[in-house]
Structure formats: structure tokens, C-alpha cells
Amino acid sequence: EVQLVQSGAEVKKPGESLKISCTGSGYSFSSYYIAWVRQMPGKGLEWMGIIYPGDSDTTYSPSFQGQVTISADKSTSTAYLQWSSLKASDTAMYYCARRSLEAVAGNWVYWFDPWGQGTLVTVSS
Amino acid sequence: QSVLTQPPSASGTPGQRVTISCSGSSSNIGSNTVDWYQQVPGPAPKLLIYNNNQRPSGVPDRFSGSKSGTSASLAISGLQSEDEADYYCAAWDDSPNGPVFGGGTKLTVL
């Protein structure tokens, strides 16, 4: 079974650092992009960035560039999302998701499946 | 403000057919395929439709997707109480070369 398992909920204070993880199993982790998606309380989904574990090629959403760091360790099939200095506004649920793809009529078709179960990050003084 | 536009809410009675719209632009829906995700309160989003109208294994055929130009829609026929959830459309955007999501539509089964 293809699955992504994320690290547990975190409660942090403003200014602290944090690194959360997403471990893949049941497939070749190095061969598929992993995306990170934020969901603030009561809000929708926002793409933060995406990484190819095979060579750590990473693209950030302009909204999150410089705010977080995405990395991956293909030897442990794990992707990471980290903050150097958390803010209260970072309070949210964070999901990782595998980008699947298929060639259709000469074009690449992308979708996200599966998703991790989510990691709730609470930042409060 | 989300890049893709969805109605914030939709509703229907059991057995009814409901459609949810998703509007984008030439850089996303207009040039790439559309996915739909279902999020029941609590769990993570789940893939419902990919490549505009393809259903993954296990998704009932009551769910269908379509796309025309820069808009897409999700249709749910034979509405059931278990369909009560938030629904998000998504598409790859050529700039900034990443996915964009709709704001989500909360479906209520009356």
C-alpha cells in the first residue's frame, strides 16, 4: 500500500524552530515529487512547495519562499518541512502529498495522491 | 484569496444531483488538467477526480468531473449523507509552476 505518514502534533512558542516529517512507503520514494500544503484553521488548501527526493530539486510557492525550508532524505524515504523562527500565524495543519503523474496524449497529467494524515502545528506564547 | 474560484457552499437533499463549479484562467485550468479532492471534517483530503474526469479506484461513479475552457465542475448524483464534506478543485499553474487550489465548497446534505 502506498502511504505517507507524518510526524505528530507540535506545540511551540513564537521564535522557536521546528522540523516536521513525512515518510513514504510502498513505492519508490525517490521517483515522485512530494508537496507540502498548508490549511489554516477553517480555511482552504495552500500549496507551499514541492521537492523531488531523487535530487532534492525544490520549488517554493512565492507566498512561502524564504519562510520555510523543504528538504528530503531519500535514504530514509522522508521529506521535511522546517521553520527557523515560528510565528503565531504559522498555526495550521500541514499536509504532505505525493504528486502522481501520467502521460496522456503527449502531455503530463498531475494529481496528488496519497496525502499524509496531517501534522497540526500550534504556535502560542 | 484563492486562485481558483468555487462557491463557498452548496446543498442538496438525499438522492438529488448537485454540481460544484470551479473557475480559473488560461495559465491553470485553461492549459492543465483539473483534480477534485474531498475532505470530510477531520481527515486529510482524498483524491476524488483527476485528469478532469477520471475516478481513482474505489470512488463511486456517482462522482463525475468535467472541464470546458477555463472552468470545471464536479457533479454528485444520488446524493448521500456521507457526501457531506468540503470539496476542493485544483490545477497545475504554469506560473508559478505549482498547483493552485480553489477556496473549497462546503456541501451540506439536508
Coordinates of N, CA and C in Angstrom, one line a residue:
Chain A
E1 N 0.8 -1.2 0.0 CA 0.0 0.0 0.0 C 0.9 1.2 0.0
V2 N 0.6 2.2 -0.9 CA 1.3 3.4 -0.9 C 0.8 4.3 0.2
Q3 N 1.6 4.8 1.0 CA 1.2 5.7 2.1 C 2.2 6.7 2.5
L4 N 1.8 7.8 3.0 CA 2.6 8.8 3.6 C 2.2 9.0 5.1
V5 N 3.2 8.9 6.0 CA 2.9 9.0 7.4 C 3.7 10.2 7.9
Q6 N 3.0 11.1 8.5 CA 3.6 12.4 9.0 C 3.9 12.3 10.5
S7 N 4.8 13.2 11.0 CA 5.1 13.2 12.4 C 3.9 13.8 13.2
G8 N 4.0 13.7 14.5 CA 2.9 14.1 15.3 C 2.7 15.6 15.6
A9 N 1.6 15.9 16.2 CA 1.3 17.3 16.5 C 2.4 18.0 17.3
E10 N 2.6 19.3 17.1 CA 3.6 20.1 17.8 C 3.0 21.3 18.4
V11 N 3.4 21.7 19.6 CA 3.0 22.9 20.2 C 4.3 23.7 20.5
K12 N 4.4 24.9 19.9 CA 5.7 25.6 20.0 C 5.4 27.1 20.4
K13 N 6.4 27.8 20.8 CA 6.3 29.2 21.2 C 6.9 30.0 20.0
P14 N 6.4 31.2 19.8 CA 6.9 32.1 18.8 C 8.4 32.2 18.9
G15 N 9.1 32.2 17.7 CA 10.5 32.3 17.7 C 11.2 31.0 17.7
E16 N 10.6 29.9 18.1 CA 11.2 28.6 18.1 C 11.3 28.0 16.7
S17 N 12.2 27.1 16.6 CA 12.4 26.4 15.3 C 11.6 25.1 15.4
L18 N 11.3 24.5 14.2 CA 10.6 23.3 14.1 C 10.9 22.6 12.8
K19 N 10.9 21.3 12.8 CA 11.0 20.5 11.6 C 10.1 19.3 11.7
I20 N 9.1 19.2 10.7 CA 8.2 18.1 10.7 C 8.5 17.2 9.5
S21 N 8.0 16.0 9.6 CA 8.4 15.0 8.6 C 7.3 14.3 8.0
C22 N 7.6 13.6 6.9 CA 6.6 12.9 6.1 C 7.4 11.7 5.5
T23 N 7.0 10.5 5.9 CA 7.8 9.3 5.5 C 6.9 8.5 4.5
G24 N 7.5 8.2 3.4 CA 6.7 7.4 2.4 C 7.1 5.9 2.4
S25 N 6.1 5.1 2.0 CA 6.3 3.7 1.9 C 5.4 3.1 0.9
G26 N 5.9 1.9 0.4 CA 5.1 1.2 -0.6 C 5.3 1.6 -2.1
Y27 N 6.3 2.5 -2.3 CA 6.7 2.9 -3.6 C 8.1 3.4 -3.6
S28 N 8.6 3.8 -4.8 CA 10.0 4.3 -4.9 C 9.9 5.8 -4.6
F29 N 10.3 6.1 -3.3 CA 10.2 7.4 -2.8 C 11.0 8.4 -3.6
S30 N 12.1 8.0 -4.1 CA 13.0 9.0 -4.8 C 12.4 9.4 -6.2
S31 N 11.4 8.7 -6.7 CA 10.9 8.9 -8.0 C 9.7 9.8 -8.1
Y32 N 9.1 10.2 -7.0 CA 7.9 11.0 -7.1 C 8.1 12.3 -6.3
Y33 N 7.6 13.4 -6.8 CA 7.7 14.7 -6.1 C 6.8 14.6 -4.8
I34 N 7.2 15.3 -3.8 CA 6.3 15.4 -2.6 C 6.0 16.9 -2.4
A35 N 4.8 17.2 -2.2 CA 4.4 18.6 -2.0 C 4.0 18.8 -0.5
W36 N 4.1 20.0 -0.1 CA 3.6 20.4 1.3 C 2.5 21.4 1.1
V37 N 1.4 21.2 1.8 CA 0.2 22.0 1.7 C -0.2 22.5 3.1
R38 N -0.5 23.8 3.2 CA -1.0 24.3 4.5 C -2.5 24.5 4.5
Q39 N -3.1 24.2 5.6 CA -4.5 24.5 5.8 C -4.7 25.2 7.2
M40 N -4.9 26.5 7.1 CA -5.1 27.3 8.4 C -6.5 27.0 8.9
P41 N -6.7 27.2 10.2 CA -8.0 26.8 10.8 C -9.2 27.4 10.1
G42 N -10.0 26.5 9.7 CA -11.3 26.9 9.0 C -11.1 27.4 7.6
K43 N -9.9 27.3 7.0 CA -9.6 27.8 5.7 C -9.3 26.7 4.7
G44 N -9.0 27.1 3.5 CA -8.7 26.2 2.4 C -7.3 25.7 2.3
L45 N -6.9 25.1 1.2 CA -5.6 24.5 1.0 C -4.7 25.4 0.2
E46 N -3.5 25.5 0.7 CA -2.5 26.4 0.1 C -1.2 25.6 -0.2
W47 N -0.7 25.6 -1.4 CA 0.5 24.9 -1.8 C 1.7 25.7 -1.3
M48 N 2.6 25.1 -0.6 CA 3.8 25.7 0.0 C 5.0 25.5 -0.9
G49 N 5.2 24.3 -1.4 CA 6.3 24.0 -2.2 C 6.4 22.5 -2.5
I50 N 7.3 22.1 -3.3 CA 7.4 20.7 -3.8 C 8.9 20.3 -4.0
I51 N 9.2 19.1 -3.7 CA 10.5 18.6 -3.8 C 10.6 17.3 -4.5
Y52 N 11.6 17.1 -5.3 CA 11.9 15.8 -5.9 C 13.0 15.1 -5.1
P53 N 12.7 14.1 -4.3 CA 13.7 13.5 -3.4 C 14.9 12.9 -4.1
G54 N 14.7 12.5 -5.4 CA 15.8 11.9 -6.1 C 17.0 12.8 -6.2
D55 N 16.8 14.1 -6.4 CA 17.9 15.1 -6.5 C 17.7 16.3 -5.6
S56 N 16.7 16.3 -4.8 CA 16.3 17.5 -3.9 C 16.0 18.7 -4.7
D57 N 15.6 18.6 -5.9 CA 15.1 19.8 -6.7 C 13.9 20.3 -6.0
T58 N 13.9 21.6 -5.7 CA 12.8 22.1 -4.9 C 12.2 23.4 -5.5
T59 N 10.9 23.6 -5.5 CA 10.2 24.8 -6.0 C 9.3 25.3 -4.8
Y60 N 9.4 26.5 -4.5 CA 8.6 27.1 -3.5 C 7.5 28.0 -4.1
S61 N 6.3 28.0 -3.5 CA 5.3 29.0 -3.8 C 5.9 30.3 -3.4
P62 N 5.6 31.4 -4.3 CA 6.1 32.7 -3.9 C 5.7 33.1 -2.5
S63 N 4.5 32.7 -2.1 CA 3.9 33.1 -0.8 C 4.8 32.5 0.4
F64 N 5.5 31.4 0.1 CA 6.2 30.8 1.2 C 7.7 30.8 1.0
Q65 N 8.2 31.3 -0.1 CA 9.6 31.4 -0.4 C 10.3 32.2 0.7
G66 N 11.3 31.7 1.4 CA 12.1 32.4 2.4 C 11.4 32.2 3.8
Q67 N 10.2 31.7 3.8 CA 9.5 31.5 5.1 C 9.7 30.1 5.7
V68 N 9.9 29.1 4.8 CA 10.1 27.7 5.2 C 11.2 27.1 4.4
T69 N 11.7 25.9 4.8 CA 12.7 25.2 4.1 C 12.2 23.8 3.9
I70 N 12.2 23.3 2.7 CA 11.7 21.9 2.3 C 13.0 21.1 2.0
S71 N 13.1 19.9 2.5 CA 14.2 19.1 2.2 C 13.7 17.6 2.2
A72 N 14.6 16.7 1.8 CA 14.3 15.3 1.7 C 15.5 14.5 1.9
D73 N 15.3 13.3 2.5 CA 16.4 12.3 2.7 C 15.9 11.0 2.0
K74 N 16.4 10.8 0.8 CA 15.9 9.6 0.1 C 16.4 8.3 0.8
S75 N 17.4 8.3 1.6 CA 17.9 7.1 2.2 C 16.9 6.6 3.3
T76 N 16.1 7.6 3.8 CA 15.1 7.2 4.8 C 13.7 7.4 4.3
S77 N 13.5 7.8 3.0 CA 12.2 8.0 2.4 C 11.4 9.0 3.1
T78 N 12.1 10.1 3.5 CA 11.4 11.1 4.4 C 11.6 12.5 3.8
A79 N 10.5 13.3 3.7 CA 10.6 14.7 3.4 C 10.3 15.5 4.6
Y80 N 10.9 16.7 4.6 CA 10.8 17.6 5.8 C 10.3 19.0 5.4
L81 N 9.7 19.6 6.4 CA 9.3 21.0 6.3 C 9.8 21.6 7.6
Q82 N 10.5 22.7 7.5 CA 11.1 23.3 8.7 C 11.0 24.8 8.7
W83 N 10.9 25.3 9.9 CA 10.8 26.8 10.2 C 12.0 27.1 11.1
S84 N 12.6 28.2 10.9 CA 13.7 28.7 11.8 C 13.2 29.5 12.9
S85 N 12.1 30.2 12.7 CA 11.5 31.1 13.7 C 10.0 31.2 13.5
L86 N 9.3 30.4 14.3 CA 7.9 30.3 14.1 C 7.1 31.6 14.5
K87 N 6.0 31.8 13.9 CA 5.1 32.9 14.3 C 3.8 32.3 14.6
A88 N 3.0 33.1 15.3 CA 1.6 32.6 15.7 C 0.8 32.3 14.4
S89 N 1.1 33.1 13.4 CA 0.3 32.9 12.1 C 0.7 31.6 11.4
D90 N 1.7 30.9 11.9 CA 2.1 29.6 11.3 C 1.2 28.4 11.9
T91 N 0.3 28.8 12.8 CA -0.6 27.8 13.4 C -1.5 27.3 12.3
A92 N -1.4 26.0 12.0 CA -2.2 25.4 10.9 C -2.0 23.9 10.9
M93 N -2.7 23.2 10.1 CA -2.5 21.8 9.7 C -1.6 21.8 8.5
Y94 N -0.6 21.0 8.5 CA 0.3 20.8 7.3 C 0.2 19.4 6.8
Y95 N 0.0 19.3 5.5 CA -0.1 18.0 4.8 C 1.0 17.9 3.8
C96 N 1.5 16.6 3.7 CA 2.4 16.3 2.6 C 1.5 15.4 1.6
A97 N 1.9 15.5 0.4 CA 1.1 14.7 -0.6 C 2.1 14.3 -1.8
R98 N 1.9 13.1 -2.3 CA 2.7 12.7 -3.4 C 2.1 13.1 -4.7
R99 N 3.0 13.7 -5.6 CA 2.5 14.1 -6.9 C 2.6 12.9 -7.8
S100 N 1.5 12.4 -8.3 CA 1.5 11.3 -9.2 C 1.4 11.9 -10.6
L101 N 1.8 11.2 -11.6 CA 1.7 11.7 -13.0 C 1.5 10.6 -14.0
E102 N 1.0 11.0 -15.2 CA 0.8 10.1 -16.2 C 0.9 10.9 -17.6
A103 N 1.4 10.2 -18.6 CA 1.5 10.8 -19.9 C 0.2 10.6 -20.6
V104 N -0.5 11.6 -21.0 CA -1.8 11.5 -21.7 C -1.7 12.3 -23.0
A105 N -1.8 11.7 -24.1 CA -1.8 12.4 -25.4 C -0.6 13.3 -25.5
G106 N 0.6 12.9 -25.1 CA 1.8 13.7 -25.3 C 2.0 14.8 -24.2
N107 N 1.0 14.9 -23.2 CA 1.2 15.8 -22.1 C 1.2 15.1 -20.8
W108 N 1.8 15.8 -19.8 CA 1.9 15.2 -18.5 C 0.6 15.7 -17.7
V109 N 0.0 14.7 -17.0 CA -1.1 15.0 -16.2 C -0.7 14.7 -14.7
Y110 N -1.0 15.7 -13.9 CA -0.5 15.6 -12.5 C -1.7 15.5 -11.5
W111 N -1.5 14.9 -10.4 CA -2.5 14.9 -9.3 C -1.8 14.5 -8.0
F112 N -2.5 14.8 -6.9 CA -1.9 14.5 -5.6 C -2.6 13.3 -4.9
D113 N -1.8 12.2 -4.7 CA -2.4 11.0 -4.1 C -1.3 10.1 -3.8
P114 N -1.1 9.6 -2.6 CA -2.0 9.9 -1.4 C -1.5 11.1 -0.7
W115 N -2.2 11.4 0.4 CA -1.9 12.5 1.3 C -1.5 11.9 2.6
G116 N -0.6 12.6 3.3 CA -0.3 12.2 4.7 C -1.5 12.6 5.6
Q117 N -1.5 12.1 6.8 CA -2.6 12.3 7.7 C -2.7 13.8 8.3
G118 N -1.6 14.5 8.0 CA -1.5 15.9 8.5 C -0.8 16.0 9.8
T119 N -0.1 17.1 10.0 CA 0.6 17.5 11.3 C 0.0 18.8 11.7
L120 N -0.6 18.8 12.9 CA -1.1 20.1 13.4 C 0.0 20.8 14.2
V121 N 0.3 22.0 13.7 CA 1.3 22.9 14.4 C 0.6 24.0 15.1
T122 N 0.8 24.2 16.4 CA 0.2 25.2 17.1 C 1.3 26.1 17.7
V123 N 1.3 27.4 17.4 CA 2.3 28.3 17.9 C 1.6 29.3 18.8
S124 N 2.0 29.3 20.0 CA 1.3 30.2 21.0 C 2.2 30.4 22.2
S125 N 2.2 31.7 22.6 CA 3.0 32.0 23.8 C 2.3 31.6 25.1
Chain B
Q1 N -7.1 35.0 -0.8 CA -8.0 34.8 -1.9 C -7.4 33.7 -2.8
S2 N -8.2 32.7 -3.1 CA -7.7 31.5 -3.8 C -7.6 31.9 -5.3
V3 N -6.7 31.2 -6.0 CA -6.5 31.4 -7.5 C -7.7 30.9 -8.2
L4 N -8.2 29.7 -7.8 CA -9.4 29.1 -8.4 C -10.6 29.5 -7.6
T5 N -11.7 29.8 -8.3 CA -12.9 30.3 -7.6 C -14.0 29.2 -7.6
Q6 N -14.4 28.9 -6.3 CA -15.5 28.0 -6.1 C -16.6 28.7 -5.3
P7 N -17.8 28.3 -5.4 CA -18.9 28.8 -4.5 C -18.5 28.3 -3.0
P8 N -18.7 29.1 -2.0 CA -18.4 28.7 -0.7 C -19.3 27.5 -0.1
S9 N -20.5 27.4 -0.6 CA -21.4 26.4 -0.1 C -22.3 25.9 -1.2
A10 N -22.8 24.7 -1.0 CA -23.8 24.0 -1.8 C -24.6 23.1 -1.0
S11 N -25.8 22.8 -1.4 CA -26.6 21.9 -0.6 C -27.5 21.1 -1.5
G12 N -28.0 20.0 -0.9 CA -29.0 19.2 -1.7 C -29.6 18.2 -0.7
T13 N -30.7 17.5 -1.2 CA -31.3 16.5 -0.3 C -30.9 15.1 -0.8
P14 N -31.0 14.1 0.0 CA -30.6 12.8 -0.4 C -31.3 12.4 -1.7
G15 N -30.4 11.8 -2.6 CA -30.9 11.4 -3.9 C -30.8 12.4 -5.0
Q16 N -30.6 13.7 -4.6 CA -30.6 14.8 -5.6 C -29.2 14.8 -6.3
R17 N -29.1 15.6 -7.4 CA -27.9 15.8 -8.1 C -27.4 17.2 -7.8
V18 N -26.1 17.3 -7.4 CA -25.5 18.6 -7.1 C -24.3 18.9 -8.0
T19 N -24.1 20.1 -8.4 CA -22.9 20.4 -9.1 C -22.1 21.5 -8.4
I20 N -20.8 21.5 -8.4 CA -19.9 22.5 -7.8 C -19.0 23.0 -8.9
S21 N -19.0 24.3 -9.1 CA -18.2 24.9 -10.2 C -16.8 25.3 -9.7
C22 N -15.9 25.5 -10.6 CA -14.5 25.9 -10.3 C -14.1 26.7 -11.5
S23 N -13.7 28.0 -11.3 CA -13.3 28.9 -12.4 C -11.9 29.3 -12.2
G24 N -11.1 29.3 -13.3 CA -9.7 29.6 -13.3 C -9.3 30.5 -14.4
S25 N -8.1 30.3 -14.9 CA -7.6 31.2 -16.0 C -6.8 30.3 -17.0
S26 N -6.3 31.0 -18.0 CA -5.6 30.3 -19.1 C -4.3 29.7 -18.6
S27 N -3.7 30.2 -17.5 CA -2.5 29.6 -17.0 C -2.7 28.4 -16.1
N28 N -3.9 28.1 -15.7 CA -4.1 26.9 -14.9 C -5.1 26.0 -15.5
I29 N -6.4 26.2 -15.3 CA -7.4 25.3 -15.9 C -7.4 25.3 -17.4
G30 N -7.1 26.5 -18.0 CA -7.1 26.6 -19.4 C -6.0 25.8 -20.1
S31 N -5.0 25.4 -19.4 CA -3.9 24.7 -20.1 C -3.4 23.5 -19.3
N32 N -4.1 23.1 -18.2 CA -3.7 21.9 -17.5 C -5.0 21.2 -17.0
T33 N -4.8 20.0 -16.5 CA -6.0 19.2 -16.1 C -6.4 19.6 -14.7
V34 N -7.7 19.2 -14.3 CA -8.3 19.6 -13.1 C -8.4 18.4 -12.2
D35 N -8.2 18.5 -10.9 CA -8.4 17.5 -9.9 C -9.5 18.0 -8.9
W36 N -10.1 17.0 -8.3 CA -11.1 17.4 -7.2 C -10.7 16.5 -6.0
Y37 N -10.7 17.1 -4.8 CA -10.4 16.5 -3.6 C -11.6 16.6 -2.6
Q38 N -11.9 15.6 -1.9 CA -12.9 15.6 -0.8 C -12.3 15.6 0.5
Q39 N -12.7 16.5 1.4 CA -12.2 16.5 2.8 C -13.4 16.4 3.7
V40 N -13.6 15.3 4.3 CA -14.5 15.1 5.4 C -13.9 15.7 6.6
P41 N -14.6 16.5 7.4 CA -14.1 17.1 8.6 C -13.2 16.2 9.5
G42 N -11.9 16.6 9.6 CA -11.0 15.8 10.4 C -9.9 15.2 9.5
P43 N -10.2 14.2 8.7 CA -9.2 13.5 7.9 C -8.6 14.4 6.8
A44 N -7.5 13.9 6.2 CA -6.8 14.6 5.2 C -7.7 14.6 3.9
P45 N -7.4 15.5 3.0 CA -8.1 15.5 1.7 C -7.8 14.1 1.0
K46 N -8.8 13.8 0.2 CA -8.8 12.5 -0.5 C -9.1 12.8 -2.0
L47 N -8.3 12.2 -2.9 CA -8.4 12.4 -4.3 C -9.8 11.8 -4.8
L48 N -10.5 12.6 -5.5 CA -11.9 12.2 -5.9 C -11.9 12.1 -7.5
I49 N -11.3 13.0 -8.1 CA -11.3 13.1 -9.6 C -9.9 13.6 -10.0
Y50 N -9.3 13.0 -11.1 CA -8.1 13.5 -11.6 C -8.2 13.5 -13.1
N51 N -7.3 14.3 -13.8 CA -7.4 14.4 -15.3 C -8.8 14.8 -15.7
N52 N -9.3 15.7 -15.1 CA -10.7 16.3 -15.4 C -11.8 15.4 -15.1
N53 N -11.8 14.2 -15.4 CA -13.0 13.3 -15.3 C -12.7 11.9 -14.9
Q54 N -11.4 11.6 -14.5 CA -11.1 10.2 -14.2 C -11.3 9.9 -12.7
R55 N -11.9 8.8 -12.4 CA -12.1 8.4 -11.0 C -11.1 7.4 -10.5
P56 N -10.4 7.6 -9.4 CA -9.5 6.6 -8.9 C -10.3 5.4 -8.5
S57 N -9.6 4.3 -8.4 CA -10.3 3.1 -7.9 C -10.9 3.3 -6.5
G58 N -12.1 2.9 -6.4 CA -12.8 3.0 -5.1 C -13.7 4.2 -5.0
V59 N -13.6 5.1 -5.9 CA -14.5 6.3 -5.9 C -15.8 5.9 -6.6
P60 N -17.0 6.1 -6.0 CA -18.2 5.7 -6.7 C -18.5 6.5 -8.0
D61 N -19.1 5.8 -8.9 CA -19.4 6.5 -10.2 C -20.5 7.6 -10.0
R62 N -21.0 7.8 -8.8 CA -21.9 8.9 -8.6 C -21.2 10.3 -8.7
F63 N -19.8 10.2 -8.6 CA -19.0 11.4 -8.8 C -18.5 11.5 -10.2
S64 N -18.6 12.7 -10.8 CA -18.1 12.9 -12.1 C -17.6 14.3 -12.3
G65 N -16.6 14.4 -13.2 CA -16.0 15.7 -13.4 C -16.0 16.1 -14.8
S66 N -16.0 17.4 -15.1 CA -15.9 17.9 -16.5 C -15.1 19.2 -16.5
K67 N -14.6 19.5 -17.7 CA -13.9 20.8 -17.9 C -14.2 21.4 -19.2
S68 N -14.3 22.7 -19.3 CA -14.5 23.4 -20.5 C -13.8 24.7 -20.4
G69 N -12.9 24.9 -21.3 CA -12.1 26.2 -21.3 C -11.4 26.4 -20.0
T70 N -11.7 27.5 -19.3 CA -11.1 27.8 -18.0 C -12.0 27.5 -16.8
S71 N -13.0 26.7 -17.0 CA -13.8 26.3 -15.9 C -14.0 24.8 -15.8
A72 N -14.3 24.3 -14.6 CA -14.5 22.9 -14.4 C -15.7 22.7 -13.5
S73 N -16.2 21.5 -13.4 CA -17.3 21.3 -12.5 C -17.3 19.8 -12.0
L74 N -17.7 19.7 -10.8 CA -17.9 18.3 -10.1 C -19.4 18.1 -10.0
A75 N -19.8 17.0 -10.4 CA -21.2 16.6 -10.2 C -21.3 15.4 -9.3
I76 N -22.3 15.4 -8.4 CA -22.5 14.3 -7.5 C -24.0 14.0 -7.7
S77 N -24.2 12.8 -8.1 CA -25.6 12.3 -8.3 C -26.0 11.3 -7.2
G78 N -27.3 11.2 -7.0 CA -27.7 10.3 -5.9 C -27.1 10.6 -4.6
L79 N -27.2 11.9 -4.2 CA -26.6 12.4 -3.0 C -26.8 11.6 -1.8
Q80 N -25.8 11.4 -1.0 CA -25.9 10.6 0.2 C -25.4 11.4 1.4
S81 N -25.8 11.1 2.6 CA -25.4 11.9 3.8 C -23.9 11.8 4.0
E82 N -23.3 10.7 3.6 CA -21.8 10.6 3.7 C -21.1 11.5 2.7
D83 N -21.8 12.1 1.8 CA -21.1 13.0 0.9 C -20.9 14.4 1.5
E84 N -21.5 14.6 2.7 CA -21.3 15.9 3.3 C -19.8 16.1 3.7
A85 N -19.2 17.1 3.0 CA -17.8 17.3 3.2 C -17.4 18.6 2.5
D86 N -16.1 19.0 2.5 CA -15.6 20.1 1.8 C -15.0 19.6 0.5
Y87 N -15.2 20.3 -0.6 CA -14.7 19.8 -1.9 C -13.8 20.9 -2.5
Y88 N -12.6 20.5 -2.9 CA -11.6 21.5 -3.5 C -11.3 21.1 -4.9
C89 N -11.2 22.1 -5.8 CA -10.7 21.8 -7.1 C -9.2 22.3 -7.1
A90 N -8.5 21.7 -8.0 CA -7.0 22.0 -8.1 C -6.6 21.9 -9.5
A91 N -5.6 22.6 -9.9 CA -5.0 22.5 -11.2 C -3.5 23.0 -11.1
W92 N -2.7 22.5 -12.0 CA -1.3 23.0 -12.1 C -1.4 24.4 -12.7
D93 N -0.5 25.3 -12.2 CA -0.5 26.6 -12.8 C 0.9 26.8 -13.4
D94 N 0.9 27.3 -14.7 CA 2.2 27.4 -15.3 C 3.1 28.5 -14.7
S95 N 2.5 29.4 -14.0 CA 3.2 30.4 -13.2 C 2.5 30.6 -11.9
P96 N 3.1 30.1 -10.8 CA 4.5 29.9 -10.5 C 5.0 28.4 -10.7
N97 N 4.5 27.7 -11.6 CA 4.9 26.3 -11.8 C 4.6 25.5 -10.6
G98 N 3.4 25.5 -10.1 CA 2.9 24.8 -9.0 C 1.4 24.6 -9.0
P99 N 0.9 23.8 -8.1 CA -0.6 23.7 -8.1 C -1.3 24.9 -7.4
V100 N -2.5 25.1 -7.9 CA -3.3 26.1 -7.2 C -4.6 25.4 -6.9
F101 N -5.2 25.9 -5.8 CA -6.5 25.3 -5.3 C -7.6 26.3 -5.3
G102 N -8.8 25.8 -5.3 CA -10.0 26.6 -5.1 C -10.1 26.8 -3.6
G103 N -11.0 27.7 -3.2 CA -11.2 28.0 -1.8 C -12.0 27.0 -1.1
G104 N -12.6 26.0 -1.8 CA -13.4 25.0 -1.2 C -14.8 25.3 -1.2
T105 N -15.6 24.2 -1.3 CA -17.1 24.3 -1.3 C -17.6 23.4 -0.2
K106 N -18.3 23.9 0.8 CA -18.9 23.1 1.8 C -20.2 22.5 1.4
L107 N -20.3 21.2 1.2 CA -21.5 20.6 0.8 C -22.3 20.1 2.0
T108 N -23.6 20.5 2.0 CA -24.5 20.1 3.1 C -25.6 19.2 2.5
V109 N -25.8 18.1 3.1 CA -26.9 17.2 2.7 C -28.0 17.4 3.7
L110 N -29.1 18.0 3.2 CA -30.2 18.5 4.0 C -31.1 17.3 4.5

